[in-house]
Amino acid sequence: MIKLPDFCSIYTAEALAISHALEIVKQQKIDQTLILSDSLSVLNSILNIKQPNTISRIIQNQISLLNSNNQIATLLWIPSHVGIPGNETADMYAKRVITSPDAISVQTCSLSDIKGVIQSLTLQKWQYRWSSSQTKLNEIRLSINPWPTYLTIRRHEVIINRLRIGHTWLTHRHLMIRDDPDPCTKCGEALTVKHILLHCRNYADTRTALGIPEHLCEALGPDHENTIKIIKFLKITKLYNLI
């Protein structure tokens, strides 16, 4: 029973199990051996002669070395969880390795595992910096994870993205004409996307009728239903062509 670092993938575990088995074959000088694996992806990668990954190349070299010593090692794929006694026994020991004191811990991993760790740590730091900053964008978007898009009309997508960044013709046209910003004619407050969508008394009835969320992160988030509500809101209030 071998215990790998927690960040290793299932693929790495399956591949290293085959490599470890080949090492046992070599040490015990077994002339003919059959290694059964239920990981078809690992076996296919071992067959990749032109561009094998690091672990597959190691296994290929192990097999080649055994062949040069007249030791024949054959790899065979078997379906998983089909009642094969040996396979069920392997699964049993794989579960025991988590807590068993007899498990041997090894600090081995693949290049893809390392890349995964780096990516995970990078995203964590990026998320922390994003959450710690005070900007208009992170008030709308709480997570750095990609947002799905359901909009099929280009004009709608442009409008929603302008609302999300807070720059529209209605709220920023004073920059184009080099004039002072106009306040809301109804409330007297600064004319911003947040004010229009959430607070302006002039559109309160329309917001209530459509059920516009009370927070920007919900109103302008990835939820398709809320996005449709915002588009309807802009059309009813005749703000659609001013965005």
mmCIF file of C-alpha atoms in Angstrom:
data_model
loop_
_atom_site.group_PDB
_atom_site.id
_atom_site.type_symbol
_atom_site.label_atom_id
_atom_site.label_comp_id
_atom_site.label_asym_id
_atom_site.label_seq_id
_atom_site.Cartn_x
_atom_site.Cartn_y
_atom_site.Cartn_z
ATOM 1 C CA MET A 1 0.000 0.000 0.000
ATOM 2 C CA ILE A 2 1.526 3.272 -1.202
ATOM 3 C CA LYS A 3 0.233 6.662 -0.161
ATOM 4 C CA LEU A 4 0.812 9.560 -2.557
ATOM 5 C CA PRO A 5 0.518 13.291 -1.808
ATOM 6 C CA ASP A 6 -3.091 14.430 -1.558
ATOM 7 C CA PHE A 7 -2.852 16.620 -4.660
ATOM 8 C CA CYS A 8 -2.021 13.692 -6.942
ATOM 9 C CA SER A 9 -4.689 12.736 -9.449
ATOM 10 C CA ILE A 10 -6.302 9.312 -9.842
ATOM 11 C CA TYR A 11 -4.450 8.996 -13.140
ATOM 12 C CA THR A 12 -1.108 9.455 -11.381
ATOM 13 C CA ALA A 13 -2.009 6.859 -8.751
ATOM 14 C CA GLU A 14 -3.046 4.295 -11.379
ATOM 15 C CA ALA A 15 0.097 4.900 -13.455
ATOM 16 C CA LEU A 16 2.469 4.736 -10.493
ATOM 17 C CA ALA A 17 0.801 1.480 -9.397
ATOM 18 C CA ILE A 18 1.746 -0.069 -12.746
ATOM 19 C CA SER A 19 5.271 1.334 -12.482
ATOM 20 C CA HIS A 20 5.623 -0.091 -8.970
ATOM 21 C CA ALA A 21 4.399 -3.487 -10.169
ATOM 22 C CA LEU A 22 7.000 -3.472 -12.959
ATOM 23 C CA GLU A 23 9.685 -2.661 -10.413
ATOM 24 C CA ILE A 24 8.636 -5.710 -8.358
ATOM 25 C CA VAL A 25 8.826 -7.853 -11.505
ATOM 26 C CA LYS A 26 12.349 -6.598 -12.108
ATOM 27 C CA GLN A 27 13.536 -7.145 -8.526
ATOM 28 C CA GLN A 28 12.060 -10.616 -8.216
ATOM 29 C CA LYS A 29 13.253 -11.544 -11.741
ATOM 30 C CA ILE A 30 9.866 -12.824 -12.857
ATOM 31 C CA ASP A 31 10.098 -14.176 -16.421
ATOM 32 C CA GLN A 32 6.470 -13.651 -17.425
ATOM 33 C CA THR A 33 3.898 -11.441 -15.759
ATOM 34 C CA LEU A 34 0.446 -10.096 -16.487
ATOM 35 C CA ILE A 35 -0.538 -6.746 -14.942
ATOM 36 C CA LEU A 36 -4.268 -6.003 -14.880
ATOM 37 C CA SER A 37 -5.470 -2.403 -14.668
ATOM 38 C CA ASP A 38 -8.932 -0.870 -14.835
ATOM 39 C CA SER A 39 -7.527 2.509 -15.937
ATOM 40 C CA LEU A 40 -7.986 2.608 -19.699
ATOM 41 C CA SER A 41 -6.628 6.166 -19.900
ATOM 42 C CA VAL A 42 -3.312 5.095 -18.360
ATOM 43 C CA LEU A 43 -2.967 2.105 -20.646
ATOM 44 C CA ASN A 44 -3.719 4.228 -23.710
ATOM 45 C CA SER A 45 -1.121 6.794 -22.672
ATOM 46 C CA ILE A 46 1.476 4.027 -22.322
ATOM 47 C CA LEU A 47 0.721 3.054 -25.925
ATOM 48 C CA ASN A 48 1.514 6.618 -27.001
ATOM 49 C CA ILE A 49 5.032 6.245 -28.380
ATOM 50 C CA LYS A 50 5.346 9.671 -30.024
ATOM 51 C CA GLN A 51 4.340 12.001 -27.186
ATOM 52 C CA PRO A 52 4.128 10.105 -23.885
ATOM 53 C CA ASN A 53 3.870 12.001 -20.625
ATOM 54 C CA THR A 54 6.538 11.631 -17.965
ATOM 55 C CA ILE A 55 5.050 8.639 -16.135
ATOM 56 C CA SER A 56 4.162 6.827 -19.371
ATOM 57 C CA ARG A 57 7.730 7.276 -20.618
ATOM 58 C CA ILE A 58 9.062 5.773 -17.379
ATOM 59 C CA ILE A 59 6.762 2.756 -17.764
ATOM 60 C CA GLN A 60 7.780 2.340 -21.415
ATOM 61 C CA ASN A 61 11.446 2.332 -20.379
ATOM 62 C CA GLN A 62 10.725 -0.183 -17.611
ATOM 63 C CA ILE A 63 9.021 -2.558 -20.047
ATOM 64 C CA SER A 64 11.836 -2.129 -22.564
ATOM 65 C CA LEU A 65 14.439 -2.936 -19.900
ATOM 66 C CA LEU A 66 12.522 -6.042 -18.832
ATOM 67 C CA ASN A 67 12.306 -7.205 -22.435
ATOM 68 C CA SER A 68 16.054 -6.775 -22.839
ATOM 69 C CA ASN A 69 16.456 -9.125 -19.868
ATOM 70 C CA ASN A 70 14.053 -11.656 -21.427
ATOM 71 C CA GLN A 71 11.343 -10.742 -18.953
ATOM 72 C CA ILE A 72 7.948 -10.388 -20.580
ATOM 73 C CA ALA A 73 5.472 -7.986 -18.963
ATOM 74 C CA THR A 74 1.974 -7.739 -20.463
ATOM 75 C CA LEU A 75 -0.557 -5.047 -19.561
ATOM 76 C CA LEU A 76 -4.261 -5.880 -19.804
ATOM 77 C CA TRP A 77 -7.309 -3.672 -19.292
ATOM 78 C CA ILE A 78 -10.199 -4.984 -17.214
ATOM 79 C CA PRO A 79 -13.518 -3.240 -16.445
ATOM 80 C CA SER A 80 -13.735 -1.842 -12.948
ATOM 81 C CA HIS A 81 -16.177 -3.034 -10.266
ATOM 82 C CA VAL A 82 -17.331 -6.186 -12.058
ATOM 83 C CA GLY A 83 -16.721 -8.651 -9.236
ATOM 84 C CA ILE A 84 -13.207 -9.744 -10.219
ATOM 85 C CA PRO A 85 -11.690 -10.916 -6.893
ATOM 86 C CA GLY A 86 -8.224 -9.452 -7.480
ATOM 87 C CA ASN A 87 -9.647 -6.121 -8.518
ATOM 88 C CA GLU A 88 -11.963 -5.974 -5.514
ATOM 89 C CA THR A 89 -9.002 -6.766 -3.236
ATOM 90 C CA ALA A 90 -6.982 -3.934 -4.814
ATOM 91 C CA ASP A 91 -9.876 -1.513 -4.206
ATOM 92 C CA MET A 92 -10.108 -2.666 -0.587
ATOM 93 C CA TYR A 93 -6.428 -1.953 0.060
ATOM 94 C CA ALA A 94 -6.668 1.377 -1.778
ATOM 95 C CA LYS A 95 -9.297 2.470 0.748
ATOM 96 C CA ARG A 96 -7.250 1.200 3.694
ATOM 97 C CA VAL A 97 -4.150 3.135 2.649
ATOM 98 C CA ILE A 98 -5.703 6.415 3.860
ATOM 99 C CA THR A 99 -5.496 5.461 7.547
ATOM 100 C CA SER A 100 -3.344 2.333 7.632
ATOM 101 C CA PRO A 101 -0.016 2.608 9.505
ATOM 102 C CA ASP A 102 1.368 0.007 7.096
ATOM 103 C CA ALA A 103 1.015 2.376 4.131
ATOM 104 C CA ILE A 104 4.267 3.626 2.621
ATOM 105 C CA SER A 105 4.231 7.374 1.963
ATOM 106 C CA VAL A 106 6.121 8.494 -1.129
ATOM 107 C CA GLN A 107 6.636 12.041 -2.389
ATOM 108 C CA THR A 108 6.077 11.312 -6.046
ATOM 109 C CA CYS A 109 3.881 13.198 -8.458
ATOM 110 C CA SER A 110 3.528 14.061 -12.125
ATOM 111 C CA LEU A 111 4.110 17.321 -13.951
ATOM 112 C CA SER A 112 0.366 17.723 -14.465
ATOM 113 C CA ASP A 113 -0.159 17.361 -10.691
ATOM 114 C CA ILE A 114 2.350 20.149 -10.033
ATOM 115 C CA LYS A 115 0.661 22.363 -12.617
ATOM 116 C CA GLY A 116 -2.658 21.696 -10.910
ATOM 117 C CA VAL A 117 -1.267 22.752 -7.529
ATOM 118 C CA ILE A 118 0.246 25.920 -8.988
ATOM 119 C CA GLN A 119 -3.025 26.785 -10.702
ATOM 120 C CA SER A 120 -5.009 26.149 -7.528
ATOM 121 C CA LEU A 121 -2.718 28.319 -5.377
ATOM 122 C CA THR A 122 -2.707 31.065 -8.005
ATOM 123 C CA LEU A 123 -6.493 31.132 -8.120
ATOM 124 C CA GLN A 124 -6.679 31.221 -4.322
ATOM 125 C CA LYS A 125 -4.348 34.231 -4.145
ATOM 126 C CA TRP A 126 -6.175 35.935 -6.986
ATOM 127 C CA GLN A 127 -9.528 35.358 -5.259
ATOM 128 C CA TYR A 128 -8.151 36.740 -1.980
ATOM 129 C CA ARG A 129 -6.866 39.908 -3.633
ATOM 130 C CA TRP A 130 -10.118 40.288 -5.552
ATOM 131 C CA SER A 131 -12.242 39.897 -2.406
ATOM 132 C CA SER A 132 -10.004 42.262 -0.420
ATOM 133 C CA SER A 133 -10.163 45.111 -2.914
ATOM 134 C CA GLN A 134 -12.885 47.736 -2.989
ATOM 135 C CA THR A 135 -13.994 48.310 -6.570
ATOM 136 C CA LYS A 136 -17.231 48.565 -8.483
ATOM 137 C CA LEU A 137 -16.452 45.315 -10.263
ATOM 138 C CA ASN A 138 -16.040 43.074 -7.233
ATOM 139 C CA GLU A 139 -19.300 44.445 -5.843
ATOM 140 C CA ILE A 140 -20.972 42.801 -8.827
ATOM 141 C CA ARG A 141 -18.727 39.805 -9.277
ATOM 142 C CA LEU A 142 -17.877 38.069 -6.018
ATOM 143 C CA SER A 143 -15.896 35.228 -7.568
ATOM 144 C CA ILE A 144 -13.160 35.157 -10.189
ATOM 145 C CA ASN A 145 -14.579 31.948 -11.651
ATOM 146 C CA PRO A 146 -15.782 32.267 -15.276
ATOM 147 C CA TRP A 147 -19.411 33.213 -15.759
ATOM 148 C CA PRO A 148 -21.608 31.332 -18.219
ATOM 149 C CA THR A 149 -23.414 33.375 -20.830
ATOM 150 C CA TYR A 150 -26.859 32.573 -22.163
ATOM 151 C CA LEU A 151 -27.383 35.669 -24.300
ATOM 152 C CA THR A 152 -27.712 35.069 -28.033
ATOM 153 C CA ILE A 153 -28.425 38.669 -29.041
ATOM 154 C CA ARG A 154 -25.265 40.706 -29.410
ATOM 155 C CA ARG A 155 -26.934 43.967 -28.379
ATOM 156 C CA HIS A 156 -28.150 42.449 -25.112
ATOM 157 C CA GLU A 157 -24.675 41.135 -24.316
ATOM 158 C CA VAL A 158 -23.140 44.575 -24.927
ATOM 159 C CA ILE A 159 -25.713 46.267 -22.694
ATOM 160 C CA ILE A 160 -25.263 43.822 -19.801
ATOM 161 C CA ASN A 161 -21.471 44.117 -19.947
ATOM 162 C CA ARG A 162 -21.672 47.920 -19.958
ATOM 163 C CA LEU A 163 -23.918 47.808 -16.914
ATOM 164 C CA ARG A 164 -21.496 45.456 -15.150
ATOM 165 C CA ILE A 165 -18.480 47.731 -15.644
ATOM 166 C CA GLY A 166 -20.636 50.746 -14.747
ATOM 167 C CA HIS A 167 -19.874 52.754 -17.906
ATOM 168 C CA THR A 168 -22.863 53.637 -20.063
ATOM 169 C CA TRP A 169 -23.854 56.544 -22.300
ATOM 170 C CA LEU A 170 -26.509 57.576 -19.802
ATOM 171 C CA THR A 171 -24.145 57.769 -16.831
ATOM 172 C CA HIS A 172 -20.927 58.861 -18.564
ATOM 173 C CA ARG A 173 -21.925 60.973 -21.543
ATOM 174 C CA HIS A 174 -20.645 64.049 -19.722
ATOM 175 C CA LEU A 175 -17.130 62.746 -20.364
ATOM 176 C CA MET A 176 -17.795 62.779 -24.108
ATOM 177 C CA ILE A 177 -19.161 66.306 -24.178
ATOM 178 C CA ARG A 178 -16.697 67.557 -21.544
ATOM 179 C CA ASP A 179 -19.338 68.716 -19.121
ATOM 180 C CA ASP A 180 -20.192 68.214 -15.463
ATOM 181 C CA PRO A 181 -22.056 64.999 -14.578
ATOM 182 C CA ASP A 182 -25.827 65.329 -14.358
ATOM 183 C CA PRO A 183 -27.494 64.185 -11.119
ATOM 184 C CA CYS A 184 -30.659 62.090 -11.085
ATOM 185 C CA THR A 185 -33.541 64.457 -11.883
ATOM 186 C CA LYS A 186 -35.850 62.577 -9.503
ATOM 187 C CA CYS A 187 -33.610 61.907 -6.518
ATOM 188 C CA GLY A 188 -30.839 64.465 -6.893
ATOM 189 C CA GLU A 189 -28.178 61.797 -6.327
ATOM 190 C CA ALA A 190 -25.275 60.854 -8.593
ATOM 191 C CA LEU A 191 -26.513 59.115 -11.718
ATOM 192 C CA THR A 192 -24.893 55.662 -11.632
ATOM 193 C CA VAL A 193 -25.840 52.199 -12.801
ATOM 194 C CA LYS A 194 -26.326 51.135 -9.181
ATOM 195 C CA HIS A 195 -28.657 54.062 -8.502
ATOM 196 C CA ILE A 196 -30.755 53.399 -11.599
ATOM 197 C CA LEU A 197 -31.125 49.651 -11.085
ATOM 198 C CA LEU A 198 -31.571 49.607 -7.295
ATOM 199 C CA HIS A 199 -32.487 52.944 -5.738
ATOM 200 C CA CYS A 200 -33.998 55.488 -8.119
ATOM 201 C CA ARG A 201 -37.537 56.357 -7.000
ATOM 202 C CA ASN A 202 -38.538 57.066 -10.589
ATOM 203 C CA TYR A 203 -38.317 53.351 -11.445
ATOM 204 C CA ALA A 204 -39.346 51.811 -8.131
ATOM 205 C CA ASP A 205 -42.684 50.442 -9.390
ATOM 206 C CA THR A 206 -41.078 48.836 -12.434
ATOM 207 C CA ARG A 207 -38.357 47.214 -10.319
ATOM 208 C CA THR A 208 -40.959 45.814 -7.940
ATOM 209 C CA ALA A 209 -43.189 44.521 -10.743
ATOM 210 C CA LEU A 210 -40.293 42.709 -12.443
ATOM 211 C CA GLY A 211 -38.729 41.469 -9.199
ATOM 212 C CA ILE A 212 -35.323 43.037 -9.758
ATOM 213 C CA PRO A 213 -32.929 41.803 -7.003
ATOM 214 C CA GLU A 214 -31.832 44.301 -4.371
ATOM 215 C CA HIS A 215 -28.106 43.631 -4.794
ATOM 216 C CA LEU A 216 -25.948 44.289 -7.866
ATOM 217 C CA CYS A 217 -24.208 40.906 -7.562
ATOM 218 C CA GLU A 218 -27.601 39.266 -8.110
ATOM 219 C CA ALA A 219 -29.128 41.748 -10.556
ATOM 220 C CA LEU A 220 -26.097 41.751 -12.871
ATOM 221 C CA GLY A 221 -24.779 38.290 -12.050
ATOM 222 C CA PRO A 222 -24.745 35.239 -14.347
ATOM 223 C CA ASP A 223 -28.329 34.196 -13.534
ATOM 224 C CA HIS A 224 -30.177 34.111 -16.852
ATOM 225 C CA GLU A 225 -33.557 34.929 -15.349
ATOM 226 C CA ASN A 226 -32.263 38.096 -13.708
ATOM 227 C CA THR A 227 -30.521 39.106 -16.926
ATOM 228 C CA ILE A 228 -33.829 38.904 -18.803
ATOM 229 C CA LYS A 229 -35.456 41.013 -16.071
ATOM 230 C CA ILE A 230 -32.822 43.713 -16.510
ATOM 231 C CA ILE A 231 -33.362 43.810 -20.282
ATOM 232 C CA LYS A 232 -37.137 44.119 -19.760
ATOM 233 C CA PHE A 233 -36.571 46.824 -17.145
ATOM 234 C CA LEU A 234 -34.501 48.895 -19.570
ATOM 235 C CA LYS A 235 -37.080 48.556 -22.325
ATOM 236 C CA ILE A 236 -40.056 49.469 -20.099
ATOM 237 C CA THR A 237 -38.256 52.497 -18.653
ATOM 238 C CA LYS A 238 -37.045 53.532 -22.135
ATOM 239 C CA LEU A 239 -33.433 53.373 -21.003
ATOM 240 C CA TYR A 240 -32.546 50.568 -23.430
ATOM 241 C CA ASN A 241 -31.126 52.877 -26.122
ATOM 242 C CA LEU A 242 -29.309 55.047 -23.580
ATOM 243 C CA ILE A 243 -26.959 52.305 -22.422
#
